[in-house]
Amino acid sequence: MPNRRQVLWRVGFFAALAALYGVLFLLVCRTGFYDVTGAHNDRVFSADDVYFVTSFFSQTMDTSARIIKHPLLIVFGCLFTRIEGLLLGTISMEHHYMLIVMTQICVGWLCVAVLDRILEEQYGLDTGRALLMCGIFGLSFSTLFYILVGESYIYSALILLLTFYFARRQNLPVTVALGILAAGITITNGALWAAIVVCSSGTVRRKLTTLALGGGGFCGVMALTPMRAFFFTKLIPGALGSANSFSDHFSPLGVVRRVFFAFFGSTSFYLDTMDQSAFGDFVGDAVTFLPSAPIPIVAAGLAWAGLLAWSVWKYRRSPLLWAPLAVLGCNLFLHGALQYGLKEAFLYSLHHLPAQVCIAALPLAPDAGGKERRAATWGLAAYAVCLVILNLPGYQSLAQYLSK
């Protein structure tokens, strides 16, 4: 049983996190960002927020090709908007966007709460060290961005974190349900869910049963939705078309540079930017990241990547490593080796940041050596401070852009 001090630390941390998210939301509201009249997609870091809040979250079901990528999220968005209409009547699109973001803030807060349970119950971290890692996740730029901007990624992060937790506990019904939701929110996350299942504890027979029930359950749920004919007939052609449209062809050195900044830079930090979209559109009316950053941020990113590499080597035999490493590896293969979406890879940060945090937490576990544990704690505490201090200039620049 946790003692009174641990409970107070946890309550204080999550209350402060909720307050921070609330304050940031109010600050963004004041910029007018949520008024999407005349706004376009890709205005901030390639996010399709305008389409997300006007077509996914709409009284009428979206019938575009995006059904292939986000089938059940579109259903959820439609139900959300219809219930919103029943309860509140007709409201402005700006207030509609705000309600969606309030939901995403709650989802982001839940992500941190689930991560805390994973780290304390399954990794054995004490409360202080678990909350340190929760702070790193909760204060990372990609987490803050995707709770405050309409997109699918914070939902994906929650489902993946829950899968880490329940797959390791061998809870078959919940894990199967999470598989249906993972693929339904973002279809490629079905592969990440499967990787977690395969690399978590349990017999081979149990894992195969979970995979079969999850895959079959998703197909069964999709067969009950209004978009079933379109989804099943267009899935493979649509996937191939998306791969052709969004795959890049950078040189090997270009890939290494972009992978470093996308996976170990912009997940946590505000990098250098350009005033156009990733594909060169909307010059002067968009902002996106460049594969570069000030030296202190590069140093912090290298330190984080180094810690991950060292943890992977040091704890290569630990079952706690395998599932998050599989998720990180799948993302590196898709967005790095295959270069799918590499030009705008910041979009996919929350598909692998939870896995990175779990890997980085391994040196904080009780079975780590005393000196190693202390060094990792101080190093990660310094990294958490960097998340606040080094990002301040970027946040100021972003606030100025949003207020234009």
Tab-separated table of C-alpha atoms in Angstrom:
chain	number	residue	atom	x	y	z
A	1	MET	CA	0.000	0.000	0.000
A	2	PRO	CA	1.355	3.468	-0.844
A	3	ASN	CA	2.085	5.649	2.148
A	4	ARG	CA	0.532	9.056	2.741
A	5	ARG	CA	3.538	10.921	1.343
A	6	GLN	CA	3.432	8.969	-1.926
A	7	VAL	CA	-0.287	9.665	-2.302
A	8	LEU	CA	0.243	13.385	-1.716
A	9	TRP	CA	3.074	13.514	-4.262
A	10	ARG	CA	0.933	11.762	-6.840
A	11	VAL	CA	-2.140	13.919	-6.181
A	12	GLY	CA	-0.042	17.091	-6.298
A	13	PHE	CA	1.667	16.066	-9.534
A	14	PHE	CA	-1.519	15.211	-11.405
A	15	ALA	CA	-3.323	18.274	-10.104
A	16	ALA	CA	-0.444	20.484	-11.272
A	17	LEU	CA	-0.417	18.742	-14.662
A	18	ALA	CA	-4.161	19.288	-15.083
A	19	ALA	CA	-3.742	22.956	-14.130
A	20	LEU	CA	-0.891	23.390	-16.618
A	21	TYR	CA	-2.883	21.824	-19.441
A	22	GLY	CA	-5.858	24.007	-18.569
A	23	VAL	CA	-3.790	27.205	-18.560
A	24	LEU	CA	-2.196	26.347	-21.900
A	25	PHE	CA	-5.638	25.677	-23.362
A	26	LEU	CA	-6.899	29.073	-22.214
A	27	LEU	CA	-3.824	30.767	-23.680
A	28	VAL	CA	-4.381	29.114	-27.063
A	29	CYS	CA	-8.063	30.091	-26.932
A	30	ARG	CA	-7.004	33.728	-26.649
A	31	THR	CA	-4.998	33.533	-29.894
A	32	GLY	CA	-8.073	32.770	-32.009
A	33	PHE	CA	-6.436	29.562	-33.283
A	34	TYR	CA	-9.629	27.569	-32.783
A	35	ASP	CA	-11.587	29.811	-35.122
A	36	VAL	CA	-11.007	27.859	-38.333
A	37	THR	CA	-12.953	30.192	-40.615
A	38	GLY	CA	-10.828	30.439	-43.739
A	39	ALA	CA	-8.088	28.247	-42.199
A	40	HIS	CA	-6.381	25.387	-44.019
A	41	ASN	CA	-4.722	22.099	-43.092
A	42	ASP	CA	-0.944	21.949	-42.626
A	43	ARG	CA	-0.802	25.393	-41.011
A	44	VAL	CA	1.034	23.992	-37.960
A	45	PHE	CA	3.499	21.109	-38.364
A	46	SER	CA	1.441	19.283	-41.014
A	47	ALA	CA	-1.514	18.716	-38.696
A	48	ASP	CA	-4.829	18.179	-40.502
A	49	ASP	CA	-6.725	19.838	-37.676
A	50	VAL	CA	-9.161	21.797	-39.844
A	51	TYR	CA	-10.364	18.664	-41.628
A	52	PHE	CA	-10.325	16.754	-38.327
A	53	VAL	CA	-12.719	19.123	-36.531
A	54	THR	CA	-14.965	19.879	-39.507
A	55	SER	CA	-15.221	16.456	-41.213
A	56	PHE	CA	-14.240	13.770	-38.682
A	57	PHE	CA	-16.211	15.515	-35.933
A	58	SER	CA	-19.291	16.224	-38.014
A	59	GLN	CA	-23.027	15.550	-37.856
A	60	THR	CA	-22.669	13.563	-41.097
A	61	MET	CA	-20.301	10.630	-41.471
A	62	ASP	CA	-17.160	11.417	-43.443
A	63	THR	CA	-17.076	9.420	-46.704
A	64	SER	CA	-13.619	10.370	-47.974
A	65	ALA	CA	-10.640	8.053	-48.447
A	66	ARG	CA	-9.535	8.948	-44.911
A	67	ILE	CA	-11.936	6.216	-43.772
A	68	ILE	CA	-9.178	3.764	-44.636
A	69	LYS	CA	-6.732	5.333	-42.173
A	70	HIS	CA	-9.057	6.245	-39.280
A	71	PRO	CA	-12.238	4.167	-39.610
A	72	LEU	CA	-13.541	3.999	-36.045
A	73	LEU	CA	-12.264	7.442	-35.097
A	74	ILE	CA	-14.565	8.853	-37.783
A	75	VAL	CA	-17.480	6.977	-36.207
A	76	PHE	CA	-16.537	8.338	-32.785
A	77	GLY	CA	-16.247	11.875	-34.143
A	78	CYS	CA	-19.685	11.686	-35.721
A	79	LEU	CA	-21.278	10.343	-32.518
A	80	PHE	CA	-19.444	12.974	-30.448
A	81	THR	CA	-20.799	15.767	-32.644
A	82	ARG	CA	-24.358	14.428	-32.650
A	83	ILE	CA	-24.375	14.142	-28.857
A	84	GLU	CA	-22.880	17.627	-28.678
A	85	GLY	CA	-25.760	18.888	-30.807
A	86	LEU	CA	-28.384	17.176	-28.636
A	87	LEU	CA	-26.935	18.618	-25.428
A	88	LEU	CA	-25.850	22.079	-26.559
A	89	GLY	CA	-27.827	22.789	-29.688
A	90	THR	CA	-26.142	24.764	-32.453
A	91	ILE	CA	-22.734	26.141	-31.446
A	92	SER	CA	-19.982	27.873	-33.407
A	93	MET	CA	-17.212	25.887	-35.087
A	94	GLU	CA	-14.733	27.610	-32.751
A	95	HIS	CA	-16.533	26.312	-29.658
A	96	HIS	CA	-16.895	22.912	-31.312
A	97	TYR	CA	-13.097	22.824	-31.762
A	98	MET	CA	-12.636	23.857	-28.125
A	99	LEU	CA	-14.812	20.981	-26.914
A	100	ILE	CA	-12.752	18.526	-28.975
A	101	VAL	CA	-9.553	19.913	-27.460
A	102	MET	CA	-10.981	19.682	-23.938
A	103	THR	CA	-11.585	15.996	-24.635
A	104	GLN	CA	-8.031	15.594	-25.915
A	105	ILE	CA	-6.653	17.258	-22.783
A	106	CYS	CA	-8.484	14.680	-20.674
A	107	VAL	CA	-7.090	11.895	-22.884
A	108	GLY	CA	-3.564	13.319	-22.531
A	109	TRP	CA	-3.921	13.473	-18.756
A	110	LEU	CA	-5.085	9.843	-18.765
A	111	CYS	CA	-2.013	8.899	-20.842
A	112	VAL	CA	0.235	10.177	-18.077
A	113	ALA	CA	-1.843	8.393	-15.410
A	114	VAL	CA	-1.582	5.064	-17.274
A	115	LEU	CA	2.161	5.579	-17.764
A	116	ASP	CA	2.493	6.089	-13.998
A	117	ARG	CA	0.729	2.769	-13.352
A	118	ILE	CA	2.999	0.987	-15.852
A	119	LEU	CA	6.157	2.379	-14.305
A	120	GLU	CA	5.182	1.785	-10.685
A	121	GLU	CA	3.383	-1.561	-10.957
A	122	GLN	CA	5.292	-3.273	-13.763
A	123	TYR	CA	8.712	-1.585	-13.842
A	124	GLY	CA	8.896	-1.289	-10.065
A	125	LEU	CA	9.878	2.387	-9.984
A	126	ASP	CA	9.323	4.318	-6.782
A	127	THR	CA	6.800	7.140	-6.914
A	128	GLY	CA	9.344	9.935	-7.342
A	129	ARG	CA	11.141	8.345	-10.273
A	130	ALA	CA	7.887	7.267	-11.914
A	131	LEU	CA	6.558	10.823	-11.715
A	132	LEU	CA	9.840	12.109	-13.150
A	133	MET	CA	9.314	9.973	-16.258
A	134	CYS	CA	5.645	10.979	-16.356
A	135	GLY	CA	6.765	14.598	-16.287
A	136	ILE	CA	9.082	14.011	-19.234
A	137	PHE	CA	6.233	12.512	-21.236
A	138	GLY	CA	3.671	15.071	-20.124
A	139	LEU	CA	5.914	18.086	-20.821
A	140	SER	CA	7.330	16.914	-24.139
A	141	PHE	CA	6.460	19.213	-27.017
A	142	SER	CA	4.659	16.535	-29.027
A	143	THR	CA	2.412	15.685	-26.063
A	144	LEU	CA	1.551	19.332	-25.434
A	145	PHE	CA	0.977	19.949	-29.135
A	146	TYR	CA	-1.330	16.992	-29.716
A	147	ILE	CA	-3.562	17.684	-26.736
A	148	LEU	CA	-4.088	21.281	-27.900
A	149	VAL	CA	-4.432	20.749	-31.677
A	150	GLY	CA	-7.168	18.600	-33.169
A	151	GLU	CA	-5.626	15.333	-34.393
A	152	SER	CA	-5.774	11.580	-33.781
A	153	TYR	CA	-2.393	11.057	-32.153
A	154	ILE	CA	-3.193	11.561	-28.463
A	155	TYR	CA	-5.881	8.879	-28.793
A	156	SER	CA	-3.310	6.535	-30.298
A	157	ALA	CA	-0.907	7.204	-27.445
A	158	LEU	CA	-3.538	6.260	-24.855
A	159	ILE	CA	-4.451	3.024	-26.626
A	160	LEU	CA	-0.807	2.001	-26.993
A	161	LEU	CA	-0.069	2.735	-23.323
A	162	LEU	CA	-3.109	0.730	-22.247
A	163	THR	CA	-1.949	-2.122	-24.475
A	164	PHE	CA	1.484	-2.105	-22.818
A	165	TYR	CA	-0.279	-2.378	-19.460
A	166	PHE	CA	-2.965	-4.972	-20.154
A	167	ALA	CA	-0.974	-7.183	-22.532
A	168	ARG	CA	1.677	-7.599	-19.859
A	169	ARG	CA	-1.059	-8.488	-17.373
A	170	GLN	CA	-2.361	-11.064	-19.914
A	171	ASN	CA	-5.868	-9.616	-19.777
A	172	LEU	CA	-7.257	-11.179	-22.949
A	173	PRO	CA	-10.652	-9.410	-23.300
A	174	VAL	CA	-9.265	-5.914	-22.691
A	175	THR	CA	-6.228	-6.502	-24.905
A	176	VAL	CA	-8.448	-7.696	-27.757
A	177	ALA	CA	-10.703	-4.649	-27.372
A	178	LEU	CA	-7.622	-2.410	-27.436
A	179	GLY	CA	-6.521	-4.057	-30.672
A	180	ILE	CA	-9.841	-3.166	-32.284
A	181	LEU	CA	-9.522	0.422	-31.076
A	182	ALA	CA	-5.846	0.716	-32.079
A	183	ALA	CA	-6.556	-0.195	-35.702
A	184	GLY	CA	-9.787	1.792	-35.667
A	185	ILE	CA	-8.074	5.006	-34.600
A	186	THR	CA	-5.132	4.660	-36.989
A	187	ILE	CA	-5.010	1.547	-39.139
A	188	THR	CA	-1.207	1.161	-39.020
A	189	ASN	CA	-1.352	1.071	-35.235
A	190	GLY	CA	-2.850	-2.360	-35.548
A	191	ALA	CA	0.700	-3.491	-36.320
A	192	LEU	CA	2.035	-1.723	-33.211
A	193	TRP	CA	-0.645	-3.386	-31.098
A	194	ALA	CA	0.318	-6.764	-32.556
A	195	ALA	CA	4.006	-6.106	-31.823
A	196	ILE	CA	3.184	-5.372	-28.180
A	197	VAL	CA	1.111	-8.553	-27.889
A	198	VAL	CA	3.825	-10.725	-29.429
A	199	CYS	CA	6.566	-9.240	-27.242
A	200	SER	CA	4.646	-9.307	-23.952
A	201	SER	CA	4.407	-12.198	-21.500
A	202	GLY	CA	2.261	-15.249	-22.174
A	203	THR	CA	2.339	-18.490	-24.104
A	204	VAL	CA	2.569	-18.629	-27.882
A	205	ARG	CA	-0.924	-20.085	-28.030
A	206	ARG	CA	-2.333	-17.232	-25.968
A	207	LYS	CA	-0.599	-14.634	-28.132
A	208	LEU	CA	-1.901	-16.196	-31.341
A	209	THR	CA	-5.400	-16.312	-29.870
A	210	THR	CA	-5.173	-12.635	-28.911
A	211	LEU	CA	-3.961	-11.669	-32.390
A	212	ALA	CA	-6.706	-13.682	-34.086
A	213	LEU	CA	-9.448	-12.283	-31.870
A	214	GLY	CA	-8.161	-8.734	-32.233
A	215	GLY	CA	-7.904	-8.913	-36.019
A	216	GLY	CA	-11.192	-10.736	-36.405
A	217	GLY	CA	-12.895	-8.419	-33.944
A	218	PHE	CA	-11.768	-5.363	-35.884
A	219	CYS	CA	-13.077	-6.800	-39.153
A	220	GLY	CA	-16.345	-7.707	-37.443
A	221	VAL	CA	-16.801	-4.227	-35.983
A	222	MET	CA	-16.011	-2.624	-39.336
A	223	ALA	CA	-18.618	-4.881	-40.976
A	224	LEU	CA	-21.236	-3.312	-38.695
A	225	THR	CA	-20.413	0.283	-39.625
A	226	PRO	CA	-21.983	2.272	-42.505
A	227	MET	CA	-18.601	2.568	-44.248
A	228	ARG	CA	-17.984	-1.205	-44.456
A	229	ALA	CA	-18.248	-1.513	-48.260
A	230	PHE	CA	-15.895	1.383	-48.920
A	231	PHE	CA	-13.380	0.258	-46.276
A	232	PHE	CA	-13.019	-3.357	-47.370
A	233	THR	CA	-12.942	-2.615	-51.107
A	234	LYS	CA	-10.543	0.332	-50.867
A	235	LEU	CA	-8.229	-0.801	-48.056
A	236	ILE	CA	-5.427	-2.363	-50.124
A	237	PRO	CA	-5.542	0.091	-53.086
A	238	GLY	CA	-5.745	2.990	-50.645
A	239	ALA	CA	-2.819	1.740	-48.579
A	240	LEU	CA	-0.663	1.310	-51.670
A	241	GLY	CA	-1.637	4.750	-52.930
A	242	SER	CA	-0.798	6.343	-49.591
A	243	ALA	CA	2.590	4.628	-49.547
A	244	ASN	CA	3.382	5.980	-53.017
A	245	SER	CA	2.190	9.490	-52.189
A	246	PHE	CA	3.930	9.966	-48.853
A	247	SER	CA	7.152	7.966	-49.190
A	248	ASP	CA	10.304	10.068	-49.519
A	249	HIS	CA	13.613	9.348	-51.225
A	250	PHE	CA	16.340	11.009	-49.171
A	251	SER	CA	19.981	9.954	-49.293
A	252	PRO	CA	21.272	7.701	-46.465
A	253	LEU	CA	22.820	10.666	-44.642
A	254	GLY	CA	19.634	12.663	-45.143
A	255	VAL	CA	17.612	9.826	-43.649
A	256	VAL	CA	19.895	9.600	-40.592
A	257	ARG	CA	19.651	13.338	-40.009
A	258	ARG	CA	15.873	13.464	-40.352
A	259	VAL	CA	15.336	10.340	-38.258
A	260	PHE	CA	17.438	11.792	-35.444
A	261	PHE	CA	15.548	15.068	-35.341
A	262	ALA	CA	12.130	13.450	-35.833
A	263	PHE	CA	12.529	10.649	-33.283
A	264	PHE	CA	14.806	12.160	-30.650
A	265	GLY	CA	14.405	15.884	-31.251
A	266	SER	CA	10.928	17.127	-32.106
A	267	THR	CA	9.250	14.503	-29.924
A	268	SER	CA	10.376	16.614	-26.975
A	269	PHE	CA	11.763	19.904	-28.274
A	270	TYR	CA	10.825	22.819	-30.500
A	271	LEU	CA	13.296	22.704	-33.403
A	272	ASP	CA	14.217	25.235	-36.067
A	273	THR	CA	11.262	26.037	-38.333
A	274	MET	CA	10.416	27.364	-41.785
A	275	ASP	CA	7.368	29.453	-42.695
A	276	GLN	CA	5.753	26.982	-45.084
A	277	SER	CA	4.406	23.454	-45.003
A	278	ALA	CA	6.659	20.414	-45.195
A	279	PHE	CA	5.883	20.161	-48.917
A	280	GLY	CA	6.547	23.838	-49.627
A	281	ASP	CA	2.931	25.010	-49.653
A	282	PHE	CA	1.320	28.007	-47.901
A	283	VAL	CA	4.485	30.121	-47.808
A	284	GLY	CA	4.140	32.661	-45.000
A	285	ASP	CA	0.959	31.006	-43.724
A	286	ALA	CA	2.307	27.770	-42.222
A	287	VAL	CA	5.086	26.578	-39.955
A	288	THR	CA	6.931	23.278	-39.952
A	289	PHE	CA	10.102	21.837	-38.473
A	290	LEU	CA	13.473	21.706	-40.188
A	291	PRO	CA	15.934	18.882	-39.430
A	292	SER	CA	18.065	21.238	-37.350
A	293	ALA	CA	18.061	22.850	-33.929
A	294	PRO	CA	20.177	25.001	-31.593
A	295	ILE	CA	23.221	23.231	-30.159
A	296	PRO	CA	21.761	22.743	-26.623
A	297	ILE	CA	18.717	20.968	-28.079
A	298	VAL	CA	20.919	18.813	-30.322
A	299	ALA	CA	22.998	17.906	-27.244
A	300	ALA	CA	19.871	17.006	-25.264
A	301	GLY	CA	18.589	14.892	-28.159
A	302	LEU	CA	21.911	13.070	-28.439
A	303	ALA	CA	21.929	12.430	-24.696
A	304	TRP	CA	18.392	11.011	-24.858
A	305	ALA	CA	19.230	8.813	-27.869
A	306	GLY	CA	22.398	7.664	-26.098
A	307	LEU	CA	20.431	6.707	-22.988
A	308	LEU	CA	17.989	4.706	-25.096
A	309	ALA	CA	20.804	2.891	-26.919
A	310	TRP	CA	22.570	2.116	-23.643
A	311	SER	CA	19.324	0.880	-22.030
A	312	VAL	CA	18.615	-1.383	-24.994
A	313	TRP	CA	22.089	-2.946	-24.712
A	314	LYS	CA	22.185	-3.135	-20.909
A	315	TYR	CA	18.676	-4.601	-20.516
A	316	ARG	CA	18.500	-6.603	-23.743
A	317	ARG	CA	17.457	-9.699	-21.774
A	318	SER	CA	14.748	-7.946	-19.797
A	319	PRO	CA	11.164	-8.815	-20.828
A	320	LEU	CA	10.233	-5.232	-19.933
A	321	LEU	CA	12.311	-3.996	-22.878
A	322	TRP	CA	10.904	-6.121	-25.664
A	323	ALA	CA	7.453	-4.595	-26.230
A	324	PRO	CA	8.504	-0.905	-26.209
A	325	LEU	CA	11.558	-1.745	-28.318
A	326	ALA	CA	9.318	-3.503	-30.843
A	327	VAL	CA	7.094	-0.402	-31.084
A	328	LEU	CA	10.077	1.905	-31.521
A	329	GLY	CA	11.609	-0.488	-34.052
A	330	CYS	CA	8.397	-0.667	-36.110
A	331	ASN	CA	8.253	3.118	-36.284
A	332	LEU	CA	11.919	3.394	-37.230
A	333	PHE	CA	11.386	0.842	-39.985
A	334	LEU	CA	8.250	2.511	-41.359
A	335	HIS	CA	9.330	6.148	-41.160
A	336	GLY	CA	13.092	5.643	-41.368
A	337	ALA	CA	13.982	2.640	-43.526
A	338	LEU	CA	10.880	2.927	-45.742
A	339	GLN	CA	10.801	6.736	-45.418
A	340	TYR	CA	7.009	6.796	-45.179
A	341	GLY	CA	6.050	10.317	-44.136
A	342	LEU	CA	9.643	11.084	-43.159
A	343	LYS	CA	9.382	14.685	-44.355
A	344	GLU	CA	6.649	15.316	-41.779
A	345	ALA	CA	7.579	12.608	-39.272
A	346	PHE	CA	6.819	14.848	-36.292
A	347	LEU	CA	3.207	13.853	-36.937
A	348	TYR	CA	3.903	10.347	-35.666
A	349	SER	CA	5.734	11.314	-32.463
A	350	LEU	CA	3.112	9.918	-30.106
A	351	HIS	CA	3.200	6.564	-31.871
A	352	HIS	CA	6.637	5.956	-30.357
A	353	LEU	CA	7.263	8.460	-27.534
A	354	PRO	CA	5.503	6.232	-24.937
A	355	ALA	CA	7.813	3.387	-25.944
A	356	GLN	CA	10.874	5.625	-25.675
A	357	VAL	CA	9.897	6.721	-22.168
A	358	CYS	CA	9.465	3.087	-21.062
A	359	ILE	CA	12.901	2.183	-22.428
A	360	ALA	CA	14.509	5.204	-20.764
A	361	ALA	CA	12.938	4.200	-17.428
A	362	LEU	CA	14.747	0.844	-17.250
A	363	PRO	CA	17.884	2.244	-15.509
A	364	LEU	CA	15.607	3.633	-12.785
A	365	ALA	CA	14.246	0.208	-11.824
A	366	PRO	CA	15.212	-1.345	-8.448
A	367	ASP	CA	17.352	-4.057	-10.059
A	368	ALA	CA	19.668	-1.433	-11.592
A	369	GLY	CA	22.902	-0.760	-9.754
A	370	GLY	CA	22.909	1.986	-7.152
A	371	LYS	CA	25.376	4.256	-8.967
A	372	GLU	CA	23.690	3.601	-12.293
A	373	ARG	CA	20.300	4.401	-10.826
A	374	ARG	CA	21.455	7.654	-9.248
A	375	ALA	CA	23.270	8.766	-12.403
A	376	ALA	CA	20.213	8.007	-14.553
A	377	THR	CA	17.938	9.843	-12.124
A	378	TRP	CA	20.050	13.016	-12.129
A	379	GLY	CA	20.507	12.837	-15.896
A	380	LEU	CA	16.787	12.461	-16.535
A	381	ALA	CA	15.990	15.225	-14.056
A	382	ALA	CA	18.340	17.520	-16.002
A	383	TYR	CA	16.625	16.447	-19.223
A	384	ALA	CA	13.230	17.345	-17.720
A	385	VAL	CA	14.548	20.803	-16.847
A	386	CYS	CA	15.764	21.161	-20.439
A	387	LEU	CA	12.240	20.401	-21.676
A	388	VAL	CA	11.066	23.549	-19.935
A	389	ILE	CA	13.981	25.946	-20.421
A	390	LEU	CA	15.109	25.070	-23.944
A	391	ASN	CA	11.566	25.107	-25.309
A	392	LEU	CA	10.649	28.567	-24.010
A	393	PRO	CA	11.976	30.476	-27.068
A	394	GLY	CA	10.131	28.091	-29.368
A	395	TYR	CA	6.894	28.453	-27.443
A	396	GLN	CA	7.178	32.232	-27.630
A	397	SER	CA	7.740	32.017	-31.383
A	398	LEU	CA	4.765	29.670	-31.793
A	399	ALA	CA	2.541	31.962	-29.723
A	400	GLN	CA	3.441	34.877	-31.981
A	401	TYR	CA	2.612	32.827	-35.063
A	402	LEU	CA	-0.741	31.688	-33.666
A	403	SER	CA	-1.665	35.241	-32.759
A	404	LYS	CA	-1.135	36.616	-36.272
